[in-house]
mmCIF file of C-alpha atoms and ligand atoms in Angstrom:
data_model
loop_
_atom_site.group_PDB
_atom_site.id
_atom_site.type_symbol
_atom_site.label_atom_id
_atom_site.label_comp_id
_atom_site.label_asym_id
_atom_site.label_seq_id
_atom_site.Cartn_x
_atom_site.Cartn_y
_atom_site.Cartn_z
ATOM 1 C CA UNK A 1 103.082 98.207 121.595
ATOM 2 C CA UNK A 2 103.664 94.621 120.397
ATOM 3 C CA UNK A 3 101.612 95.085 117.590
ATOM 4 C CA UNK A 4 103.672 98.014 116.674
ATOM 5 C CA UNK A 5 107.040 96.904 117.044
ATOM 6 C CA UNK A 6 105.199 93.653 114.550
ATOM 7 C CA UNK A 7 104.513 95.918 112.243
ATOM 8 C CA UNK A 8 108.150 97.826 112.058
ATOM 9 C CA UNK A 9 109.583 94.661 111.929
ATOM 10 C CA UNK A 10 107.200 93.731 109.198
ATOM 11 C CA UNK A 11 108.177 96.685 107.441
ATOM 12 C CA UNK A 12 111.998 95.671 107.766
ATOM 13 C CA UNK A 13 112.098 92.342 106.459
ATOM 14 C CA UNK A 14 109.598 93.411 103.343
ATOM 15 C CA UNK A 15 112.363 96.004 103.006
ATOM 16 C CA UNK A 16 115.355 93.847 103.158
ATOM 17 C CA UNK A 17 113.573 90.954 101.089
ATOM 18 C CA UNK A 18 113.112 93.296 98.463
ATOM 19 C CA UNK A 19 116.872 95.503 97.740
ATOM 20 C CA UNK A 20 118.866 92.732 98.644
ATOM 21 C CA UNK A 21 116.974 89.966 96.590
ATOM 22 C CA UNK A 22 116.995 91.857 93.184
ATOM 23 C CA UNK A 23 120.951 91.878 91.656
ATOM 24 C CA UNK A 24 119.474 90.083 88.635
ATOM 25 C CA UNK A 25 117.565 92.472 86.855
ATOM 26 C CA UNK A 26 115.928 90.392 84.305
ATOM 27 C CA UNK A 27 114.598 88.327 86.995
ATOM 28 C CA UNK A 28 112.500 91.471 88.582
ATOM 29 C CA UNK A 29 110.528 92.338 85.083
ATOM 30 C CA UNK A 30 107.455 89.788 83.739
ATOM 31 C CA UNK A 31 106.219 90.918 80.268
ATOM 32 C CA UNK A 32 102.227 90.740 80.707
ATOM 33 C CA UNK A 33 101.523 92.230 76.850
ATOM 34 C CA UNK A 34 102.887 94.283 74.348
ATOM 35 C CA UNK A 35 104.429 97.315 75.896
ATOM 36 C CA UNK A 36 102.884 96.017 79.584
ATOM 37 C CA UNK A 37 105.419 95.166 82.104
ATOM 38 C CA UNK A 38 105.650 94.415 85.788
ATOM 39 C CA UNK A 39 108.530 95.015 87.979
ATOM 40 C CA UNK A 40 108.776 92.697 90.887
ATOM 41 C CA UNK A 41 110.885 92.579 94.363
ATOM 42 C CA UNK A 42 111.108 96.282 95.085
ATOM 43 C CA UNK A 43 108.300 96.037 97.533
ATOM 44 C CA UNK A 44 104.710 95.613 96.202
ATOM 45 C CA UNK A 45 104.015 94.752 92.988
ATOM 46 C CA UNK A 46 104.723 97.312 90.080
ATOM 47 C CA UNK A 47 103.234 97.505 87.162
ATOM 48 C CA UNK A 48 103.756 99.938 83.968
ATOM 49 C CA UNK A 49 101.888 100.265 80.807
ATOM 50 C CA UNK A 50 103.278 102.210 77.872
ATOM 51 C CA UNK A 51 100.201 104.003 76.377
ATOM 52 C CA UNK A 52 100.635 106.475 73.517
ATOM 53 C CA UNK A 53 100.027 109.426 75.579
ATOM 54 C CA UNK A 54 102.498 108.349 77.808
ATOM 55 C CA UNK A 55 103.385 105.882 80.375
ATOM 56 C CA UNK A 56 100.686 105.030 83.838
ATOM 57 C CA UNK A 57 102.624 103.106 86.577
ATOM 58 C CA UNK A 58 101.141 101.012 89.257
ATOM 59 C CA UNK A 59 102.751 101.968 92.806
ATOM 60 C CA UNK A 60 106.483 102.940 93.373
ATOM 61 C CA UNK A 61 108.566 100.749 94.996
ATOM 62 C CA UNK A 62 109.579 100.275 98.768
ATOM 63 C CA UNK A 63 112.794 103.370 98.720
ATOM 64 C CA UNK A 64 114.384 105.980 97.182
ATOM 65 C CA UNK A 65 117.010 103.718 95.210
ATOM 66 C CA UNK A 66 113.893 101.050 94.311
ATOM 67 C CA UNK A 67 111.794 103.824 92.554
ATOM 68 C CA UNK A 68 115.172 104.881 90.675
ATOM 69 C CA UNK A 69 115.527 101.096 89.432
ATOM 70 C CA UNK A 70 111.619 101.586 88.486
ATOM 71 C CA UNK A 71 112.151 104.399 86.650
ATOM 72 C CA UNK A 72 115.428 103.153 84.671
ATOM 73 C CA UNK A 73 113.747 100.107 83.701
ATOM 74 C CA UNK A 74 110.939 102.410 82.402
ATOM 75 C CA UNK A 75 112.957 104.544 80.700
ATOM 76 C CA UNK A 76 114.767 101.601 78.678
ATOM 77 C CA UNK A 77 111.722 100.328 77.464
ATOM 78 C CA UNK A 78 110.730 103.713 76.068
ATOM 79 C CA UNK A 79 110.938 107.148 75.382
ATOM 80 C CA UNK A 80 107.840 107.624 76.155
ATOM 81 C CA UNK A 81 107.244 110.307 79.167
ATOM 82 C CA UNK A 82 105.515 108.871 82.726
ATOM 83 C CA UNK A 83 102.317 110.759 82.841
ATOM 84 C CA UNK A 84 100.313 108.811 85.747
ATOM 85 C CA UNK A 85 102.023 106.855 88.889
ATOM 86 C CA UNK A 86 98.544 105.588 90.861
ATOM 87 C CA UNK A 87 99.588 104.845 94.276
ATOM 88 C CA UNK A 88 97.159 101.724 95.531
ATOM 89 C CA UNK A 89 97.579 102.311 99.485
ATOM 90 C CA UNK A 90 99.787 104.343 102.069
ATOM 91 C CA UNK A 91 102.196 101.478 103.414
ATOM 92 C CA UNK A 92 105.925 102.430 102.839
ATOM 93 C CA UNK A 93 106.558 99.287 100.686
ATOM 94 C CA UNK A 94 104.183 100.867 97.726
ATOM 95 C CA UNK A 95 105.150 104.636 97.983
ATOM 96 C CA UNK A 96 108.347 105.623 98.725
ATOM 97 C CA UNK A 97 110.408 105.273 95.870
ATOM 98 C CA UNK A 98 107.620 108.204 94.647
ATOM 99 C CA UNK A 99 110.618 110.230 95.336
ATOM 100 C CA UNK A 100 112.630 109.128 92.310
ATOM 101 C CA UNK A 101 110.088 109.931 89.580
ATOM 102 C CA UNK A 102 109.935 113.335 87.379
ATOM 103 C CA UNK A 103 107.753 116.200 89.559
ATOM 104 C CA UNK A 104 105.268 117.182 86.626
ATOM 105 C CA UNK A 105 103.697 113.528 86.484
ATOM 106 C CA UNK A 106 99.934 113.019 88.225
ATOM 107 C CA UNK A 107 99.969 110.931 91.546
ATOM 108 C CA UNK A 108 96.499 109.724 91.659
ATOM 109 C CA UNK A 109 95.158 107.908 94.871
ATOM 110 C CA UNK A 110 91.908 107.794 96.560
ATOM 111 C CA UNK A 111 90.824 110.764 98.957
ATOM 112 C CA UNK A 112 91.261 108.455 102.199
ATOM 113 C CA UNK A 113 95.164 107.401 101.063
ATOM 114 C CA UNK A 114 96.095 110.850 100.382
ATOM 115 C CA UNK A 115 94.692 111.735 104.130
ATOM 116 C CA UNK A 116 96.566 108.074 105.220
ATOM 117 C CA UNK A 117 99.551 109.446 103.603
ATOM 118 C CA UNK A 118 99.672 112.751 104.511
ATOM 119 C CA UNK A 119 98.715 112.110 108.175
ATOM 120 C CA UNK A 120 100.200 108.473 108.921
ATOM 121 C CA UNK A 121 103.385 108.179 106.932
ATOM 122 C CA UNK A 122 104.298 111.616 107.023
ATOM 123 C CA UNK A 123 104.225 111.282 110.924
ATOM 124 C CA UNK A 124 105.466 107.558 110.985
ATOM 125 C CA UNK A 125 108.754 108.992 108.709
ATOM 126 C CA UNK A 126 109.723 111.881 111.302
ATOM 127 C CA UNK A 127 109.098 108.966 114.646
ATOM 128 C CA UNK A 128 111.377 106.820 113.041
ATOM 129 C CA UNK A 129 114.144 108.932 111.887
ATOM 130 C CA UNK A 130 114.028 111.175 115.295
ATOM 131 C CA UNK A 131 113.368 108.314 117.305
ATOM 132 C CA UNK A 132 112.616 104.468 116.501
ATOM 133 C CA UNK A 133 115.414 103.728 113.929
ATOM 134 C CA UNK A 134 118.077 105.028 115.985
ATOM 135 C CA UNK A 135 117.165 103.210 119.042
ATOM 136 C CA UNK A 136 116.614 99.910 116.977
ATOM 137 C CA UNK A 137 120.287 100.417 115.714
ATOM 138 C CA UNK A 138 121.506 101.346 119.105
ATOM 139 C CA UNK A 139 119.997 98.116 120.673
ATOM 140 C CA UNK A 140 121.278 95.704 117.636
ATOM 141 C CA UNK A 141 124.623 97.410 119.048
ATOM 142 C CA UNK A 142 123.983 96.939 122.590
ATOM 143 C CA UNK A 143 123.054 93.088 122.007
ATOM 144 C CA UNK A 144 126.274 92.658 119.507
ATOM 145 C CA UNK A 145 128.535 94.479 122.512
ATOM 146 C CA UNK A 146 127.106 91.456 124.625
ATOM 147 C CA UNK A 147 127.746 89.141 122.558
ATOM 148 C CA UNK A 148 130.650 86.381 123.629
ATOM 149 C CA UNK A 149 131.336 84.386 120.724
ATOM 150 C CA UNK A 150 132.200 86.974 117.393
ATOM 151 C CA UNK A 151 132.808 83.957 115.319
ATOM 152 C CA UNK A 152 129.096 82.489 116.256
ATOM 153 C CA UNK A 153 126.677 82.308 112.975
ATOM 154 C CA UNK A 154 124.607 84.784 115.277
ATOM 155 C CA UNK A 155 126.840 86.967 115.727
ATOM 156 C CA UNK A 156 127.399 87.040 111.699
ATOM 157 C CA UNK A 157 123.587 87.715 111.503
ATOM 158 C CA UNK A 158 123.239 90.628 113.895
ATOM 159 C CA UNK A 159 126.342 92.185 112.461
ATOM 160 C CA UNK A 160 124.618 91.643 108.817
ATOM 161 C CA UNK A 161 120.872 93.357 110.236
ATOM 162 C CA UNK A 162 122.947 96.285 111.774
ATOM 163 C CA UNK A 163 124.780 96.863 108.251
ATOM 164 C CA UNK A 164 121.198 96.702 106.059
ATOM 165 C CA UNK A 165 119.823 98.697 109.130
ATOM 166 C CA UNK A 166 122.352 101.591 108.793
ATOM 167 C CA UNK A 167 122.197 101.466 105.126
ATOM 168 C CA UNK A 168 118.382 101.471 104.704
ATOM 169 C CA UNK A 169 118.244 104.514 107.601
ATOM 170 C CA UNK A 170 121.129 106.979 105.809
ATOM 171 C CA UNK A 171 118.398 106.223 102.566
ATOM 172 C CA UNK A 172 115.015 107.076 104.093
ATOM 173 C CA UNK A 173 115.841 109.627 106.605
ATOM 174 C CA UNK A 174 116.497 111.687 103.239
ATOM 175 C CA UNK A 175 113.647 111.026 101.351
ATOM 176 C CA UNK A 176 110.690 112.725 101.179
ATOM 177 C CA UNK A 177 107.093 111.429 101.383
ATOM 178 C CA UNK A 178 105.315 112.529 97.902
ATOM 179 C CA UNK A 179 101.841 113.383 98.502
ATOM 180 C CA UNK A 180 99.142 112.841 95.766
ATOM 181 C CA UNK A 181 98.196 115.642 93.985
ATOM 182 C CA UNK A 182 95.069 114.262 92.066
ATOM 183 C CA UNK A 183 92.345 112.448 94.167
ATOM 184 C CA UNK A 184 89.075 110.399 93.613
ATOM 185 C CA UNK A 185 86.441 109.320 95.662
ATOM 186 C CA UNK A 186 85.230 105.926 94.953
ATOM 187 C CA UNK A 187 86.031 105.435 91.480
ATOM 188 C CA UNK A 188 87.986 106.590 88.865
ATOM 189 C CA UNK A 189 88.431 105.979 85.130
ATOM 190 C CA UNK A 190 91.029 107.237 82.784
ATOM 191 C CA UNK A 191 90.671 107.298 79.089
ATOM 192 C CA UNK A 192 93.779 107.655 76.985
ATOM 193 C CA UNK A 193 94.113 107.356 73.256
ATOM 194 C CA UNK A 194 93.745 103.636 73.362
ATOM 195 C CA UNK A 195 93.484 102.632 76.567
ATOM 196 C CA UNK A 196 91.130 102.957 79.562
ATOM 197 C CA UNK A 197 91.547 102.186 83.246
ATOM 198 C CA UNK A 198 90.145 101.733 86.159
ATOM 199 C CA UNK A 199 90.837 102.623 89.880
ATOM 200 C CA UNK A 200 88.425 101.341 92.275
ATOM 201 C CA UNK A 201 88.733 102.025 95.858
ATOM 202 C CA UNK A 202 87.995 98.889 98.541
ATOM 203 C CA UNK A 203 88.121 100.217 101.955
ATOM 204 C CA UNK A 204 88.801 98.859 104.768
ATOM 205 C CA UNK A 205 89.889 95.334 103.608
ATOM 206 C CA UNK A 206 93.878 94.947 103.813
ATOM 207 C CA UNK A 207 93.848 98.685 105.299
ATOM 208 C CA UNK A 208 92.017 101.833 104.599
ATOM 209 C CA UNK A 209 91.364 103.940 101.077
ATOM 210 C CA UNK A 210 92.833 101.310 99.147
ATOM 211 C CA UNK A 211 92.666 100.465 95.441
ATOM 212 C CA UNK A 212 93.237 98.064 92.608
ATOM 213 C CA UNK A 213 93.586 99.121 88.983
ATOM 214 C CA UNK A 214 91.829 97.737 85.948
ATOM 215 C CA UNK A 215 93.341 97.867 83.062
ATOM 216 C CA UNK A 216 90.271 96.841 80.822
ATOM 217 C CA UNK A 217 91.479 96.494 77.259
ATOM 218 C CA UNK A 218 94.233 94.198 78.466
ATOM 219 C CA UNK A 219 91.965 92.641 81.144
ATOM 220 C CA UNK A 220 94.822 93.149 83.554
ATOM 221 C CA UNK A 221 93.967 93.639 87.405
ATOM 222 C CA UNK A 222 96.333 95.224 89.796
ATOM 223 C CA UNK A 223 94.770 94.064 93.121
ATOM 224 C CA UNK A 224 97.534 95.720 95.294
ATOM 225 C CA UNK A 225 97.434 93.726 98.592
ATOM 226 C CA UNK A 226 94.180 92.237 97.948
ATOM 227 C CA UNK A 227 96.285 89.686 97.395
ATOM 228 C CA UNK A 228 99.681 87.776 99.001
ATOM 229 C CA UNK A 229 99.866 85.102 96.282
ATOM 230 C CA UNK A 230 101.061 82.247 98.827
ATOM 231 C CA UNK A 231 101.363 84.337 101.164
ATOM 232 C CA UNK A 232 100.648 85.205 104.743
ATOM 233 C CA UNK A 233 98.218 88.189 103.918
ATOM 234 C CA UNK A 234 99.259 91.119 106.358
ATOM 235 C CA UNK A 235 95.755 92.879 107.706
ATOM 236 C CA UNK A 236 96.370 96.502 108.827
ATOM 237 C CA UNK A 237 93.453 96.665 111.655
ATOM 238 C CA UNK A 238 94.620 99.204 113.048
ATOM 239 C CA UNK A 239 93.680 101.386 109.997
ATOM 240 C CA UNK A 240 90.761 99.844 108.925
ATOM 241 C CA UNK A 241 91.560 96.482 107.769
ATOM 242 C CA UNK A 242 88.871 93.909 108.529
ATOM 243 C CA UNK A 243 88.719 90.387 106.615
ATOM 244 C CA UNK A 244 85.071 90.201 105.890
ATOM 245 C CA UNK A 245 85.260 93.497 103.709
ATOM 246 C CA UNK A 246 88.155 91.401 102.629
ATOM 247 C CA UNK A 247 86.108 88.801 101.588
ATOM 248 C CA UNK A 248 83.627 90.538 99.945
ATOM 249 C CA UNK A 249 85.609 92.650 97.709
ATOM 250 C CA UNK A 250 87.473 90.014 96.663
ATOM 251 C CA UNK A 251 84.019 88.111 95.400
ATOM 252 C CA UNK A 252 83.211 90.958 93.626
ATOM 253 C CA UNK A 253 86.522 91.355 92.284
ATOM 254 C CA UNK A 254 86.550 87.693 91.093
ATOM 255 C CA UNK A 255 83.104 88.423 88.731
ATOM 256 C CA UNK A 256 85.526 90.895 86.556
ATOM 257 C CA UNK A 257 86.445 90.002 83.371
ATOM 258 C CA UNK A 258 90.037 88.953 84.026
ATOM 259 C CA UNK A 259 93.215 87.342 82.680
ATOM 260 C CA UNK A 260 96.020 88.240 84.442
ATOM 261 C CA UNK A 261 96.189 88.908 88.062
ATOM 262 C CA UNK A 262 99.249 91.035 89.185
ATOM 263 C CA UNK A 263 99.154 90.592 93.140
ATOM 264 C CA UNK A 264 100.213 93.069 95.569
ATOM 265 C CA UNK A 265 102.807 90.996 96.995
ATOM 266 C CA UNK A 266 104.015 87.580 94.906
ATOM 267 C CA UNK A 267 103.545 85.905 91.801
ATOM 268 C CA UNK A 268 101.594 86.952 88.503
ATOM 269 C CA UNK A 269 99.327 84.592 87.265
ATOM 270 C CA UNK A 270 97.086 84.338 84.252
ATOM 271 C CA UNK A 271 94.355 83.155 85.955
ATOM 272 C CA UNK A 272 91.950 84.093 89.161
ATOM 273 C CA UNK A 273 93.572 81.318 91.224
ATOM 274 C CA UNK A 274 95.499 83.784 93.159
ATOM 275 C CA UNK A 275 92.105 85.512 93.953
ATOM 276 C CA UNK A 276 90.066 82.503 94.342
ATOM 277 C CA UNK A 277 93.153 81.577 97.087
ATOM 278 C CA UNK A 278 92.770 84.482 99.110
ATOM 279 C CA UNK A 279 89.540 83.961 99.610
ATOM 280 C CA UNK A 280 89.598 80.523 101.132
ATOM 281 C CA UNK A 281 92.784 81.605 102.965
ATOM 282 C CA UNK A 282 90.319 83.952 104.811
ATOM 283 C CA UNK A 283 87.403 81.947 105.018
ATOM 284 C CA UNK A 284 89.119 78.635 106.151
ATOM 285 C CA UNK A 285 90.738 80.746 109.059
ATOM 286 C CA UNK A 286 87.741 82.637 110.288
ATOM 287 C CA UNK A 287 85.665 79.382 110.359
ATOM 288 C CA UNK A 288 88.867 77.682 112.455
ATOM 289 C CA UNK A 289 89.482 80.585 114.817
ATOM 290 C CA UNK A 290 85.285 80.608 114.904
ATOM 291 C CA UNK A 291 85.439 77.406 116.057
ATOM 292 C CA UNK A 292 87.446 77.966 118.806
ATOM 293 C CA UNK A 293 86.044 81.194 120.174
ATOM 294 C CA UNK A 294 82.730 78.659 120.496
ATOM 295 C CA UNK A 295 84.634 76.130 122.250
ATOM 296 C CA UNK A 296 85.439 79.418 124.613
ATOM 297 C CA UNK A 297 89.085 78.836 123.759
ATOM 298 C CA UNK A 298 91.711 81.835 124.530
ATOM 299 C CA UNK A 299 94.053 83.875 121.931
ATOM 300 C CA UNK A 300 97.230 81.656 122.995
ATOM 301 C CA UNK A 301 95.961 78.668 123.026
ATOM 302 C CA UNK A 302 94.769 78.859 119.172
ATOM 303 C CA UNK A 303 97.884 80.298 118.308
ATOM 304 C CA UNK A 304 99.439 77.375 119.716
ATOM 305 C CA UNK A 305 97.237 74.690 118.381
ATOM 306 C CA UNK A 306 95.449 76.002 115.318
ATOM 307 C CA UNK A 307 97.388 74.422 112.462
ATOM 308 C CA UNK A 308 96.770 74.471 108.569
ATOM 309 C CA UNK A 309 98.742 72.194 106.346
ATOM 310 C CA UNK A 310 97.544 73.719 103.083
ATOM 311 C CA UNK A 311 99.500 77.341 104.313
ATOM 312 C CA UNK A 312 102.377 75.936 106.163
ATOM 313 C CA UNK A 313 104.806 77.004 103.379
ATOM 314 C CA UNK A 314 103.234 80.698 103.135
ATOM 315 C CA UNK A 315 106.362 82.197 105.545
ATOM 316 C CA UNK A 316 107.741 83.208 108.431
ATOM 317 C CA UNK A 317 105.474 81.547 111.725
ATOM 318 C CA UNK A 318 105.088 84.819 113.496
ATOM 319 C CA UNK A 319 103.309 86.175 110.423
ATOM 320 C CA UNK A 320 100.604 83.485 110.379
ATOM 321 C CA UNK A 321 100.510 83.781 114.440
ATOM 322 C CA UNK A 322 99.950 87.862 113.428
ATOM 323 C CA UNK A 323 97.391 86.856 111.275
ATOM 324 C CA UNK A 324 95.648 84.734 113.983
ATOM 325 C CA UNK A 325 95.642 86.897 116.391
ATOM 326 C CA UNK A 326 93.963 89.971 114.407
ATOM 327 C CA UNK A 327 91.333 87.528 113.285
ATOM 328 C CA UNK A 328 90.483 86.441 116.759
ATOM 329 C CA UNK A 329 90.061 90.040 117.433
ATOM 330 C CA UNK A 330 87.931 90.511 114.387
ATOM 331 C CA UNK A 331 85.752 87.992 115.312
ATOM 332 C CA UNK A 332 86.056 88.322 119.095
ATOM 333 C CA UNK A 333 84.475 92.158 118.869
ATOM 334 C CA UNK A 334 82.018 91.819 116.115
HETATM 335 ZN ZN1 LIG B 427 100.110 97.031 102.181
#
């Protein structure tokens, strides 16, 4: 139940991060190449490359009124039609603003996020418009009824979360959940005129059936949330996600011939530092909580005392106290 409510508010403060940090346009699109863009702060990572056959986006933005920003900055950049959106993984922050882009186009994912989609979000959407969104809004009320001192800073806050809260629910209860309509197993490649790309599935790592994309001429990599570039990484364990897959694809990943990484969540570099980050973010982490479970320590007491310098500036606390905690797990049932 904890875990749950984590993961709603999770899903809250990505969403609320992400409309409310992006007035300034300009600020949201990084030029990787010629006619290769990325669109940043409207959830994870977008990216869009104008091919001559048409246009082949990376993920769609976090809500309705986040894909329609995708698509406008699209559309002034060309004329060109979208023909692809390839949706990397089923979390809400990657696929709803689907809803905003043109019906004929091809929404490619793997088999197993098509099934996450179809059978977790599509069910997740109707609990929290029937029942979890209302009740959160009704119990910001409840503790703002309660509340003695209006003028308070607090008080300012709570009245702020209900407004965003209200706004955000009138948006999603009416937007629908677009469902894939061309799958892939494993792997898939996709030749246009004169470009190729690749979509290569690793399961089970940040959650199940998802992807990065390749995009080999430009040696661009997508790694969708592979990565959280200075970031607490969120792992979805509950559906799969398991940080020595983790680790693994992302050594393999690192062999590719690469020179821009566009992360799932943060900053594009032209490098592999972001990957080569990740990595050690994992491994430094399982070795520390390792450590612990051998000194037969419990859950609280490494949350409590397990402290790394090096990531102190990667967020909010409770996110790197989430992180330890599905770790210990990890490690504690292996
Ligand atoms: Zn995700």
């Amino acid at each position: 139940m904890i875990r749950k409510l984590l993961f709603i508010f999770i899903f809250f403060v990505l969403i609320f991060t992400i409309i409310y940090g992006s007035d300034n346009m300009n600020k949201n699109i990084v030029k990787i190449s010629e006619d290769f863009y990325a669109v940043k702060n409207f959830g994870g990572n977008v990216a869009f490359l104008i091919a001559e056959d048409g246009v082949v986006v990376v993920d769609a933005g976090t809500s309705l009124s986040a894909g329609k920003k995708i698509v406008n900055i699209i559309k002034e950049k060309t004329d060109k039609p979208i023909k692809y959106v390839i949706v990397t993984h089923y979390h809400n922050d990657h696929i709803l603003g689907l809803d905003a882009f043109p019906e004929d186009i091809k929404v490619i994912s793997s088999e197993k996020t098509k099934e996450n989609i179809e059978n977790i979000s599509v069910k997740q959407k109707r609990e929290n418009t029937e029942k979890r969104y209302p009740e959160y809004i009704e119990s910001i009320k409840t503790k703002l009824a309660n509340m003695e001192n209006t003028e308070s800073k607090e008080y300012e806050e709570m009245e702020k979360q209900l407004k965003e809260t209200e706004e955000f629910f009138k948006e999603y209860k009416n937007t629908d959940i677009v469902i894939p309509n061309e799958t892939f197993k494993n792997k898939k490649v996709i030749k246009l005129r004169n470009e190729t790309f690749e979509i290569i599935q690793y399961p089970n790592t940040h959650t199940s059936g998802i992807s990065i994309v390749y995009f080999k001429k430009r040696k661009v990599l997508h790694t969708s949330d592979l990565i959280f570039n200075n970031m607490y990484p969120y792992i979805d364990s509950e559906r799969g996600g398991n940080t020595e897959n983790w680790i693994k694809a992302l050594d393999e990943i690192s062999k590719m011939d690469i020179n821009t990484v566009i992360p799932g969540h943060g900053d594009i570099e032209n490098n592999k530092n972001s990957l080569n980050r990740q990595r050690e973010y994992f491994k430094t982490m399982r070795r520390n909580i390792q450590e612990y479970i051998n000194n037969n320590a419990e859950l609280e007491e490494i949350k409590e005392n397990l402290k790394i310098p090096e990531y102190s500036n990667y967020g909010k606390e409770r996110f790197y106290k989430l992180g330890i905690e599905t770790i210990y797990e990890e490690l504690k049932n292996r």
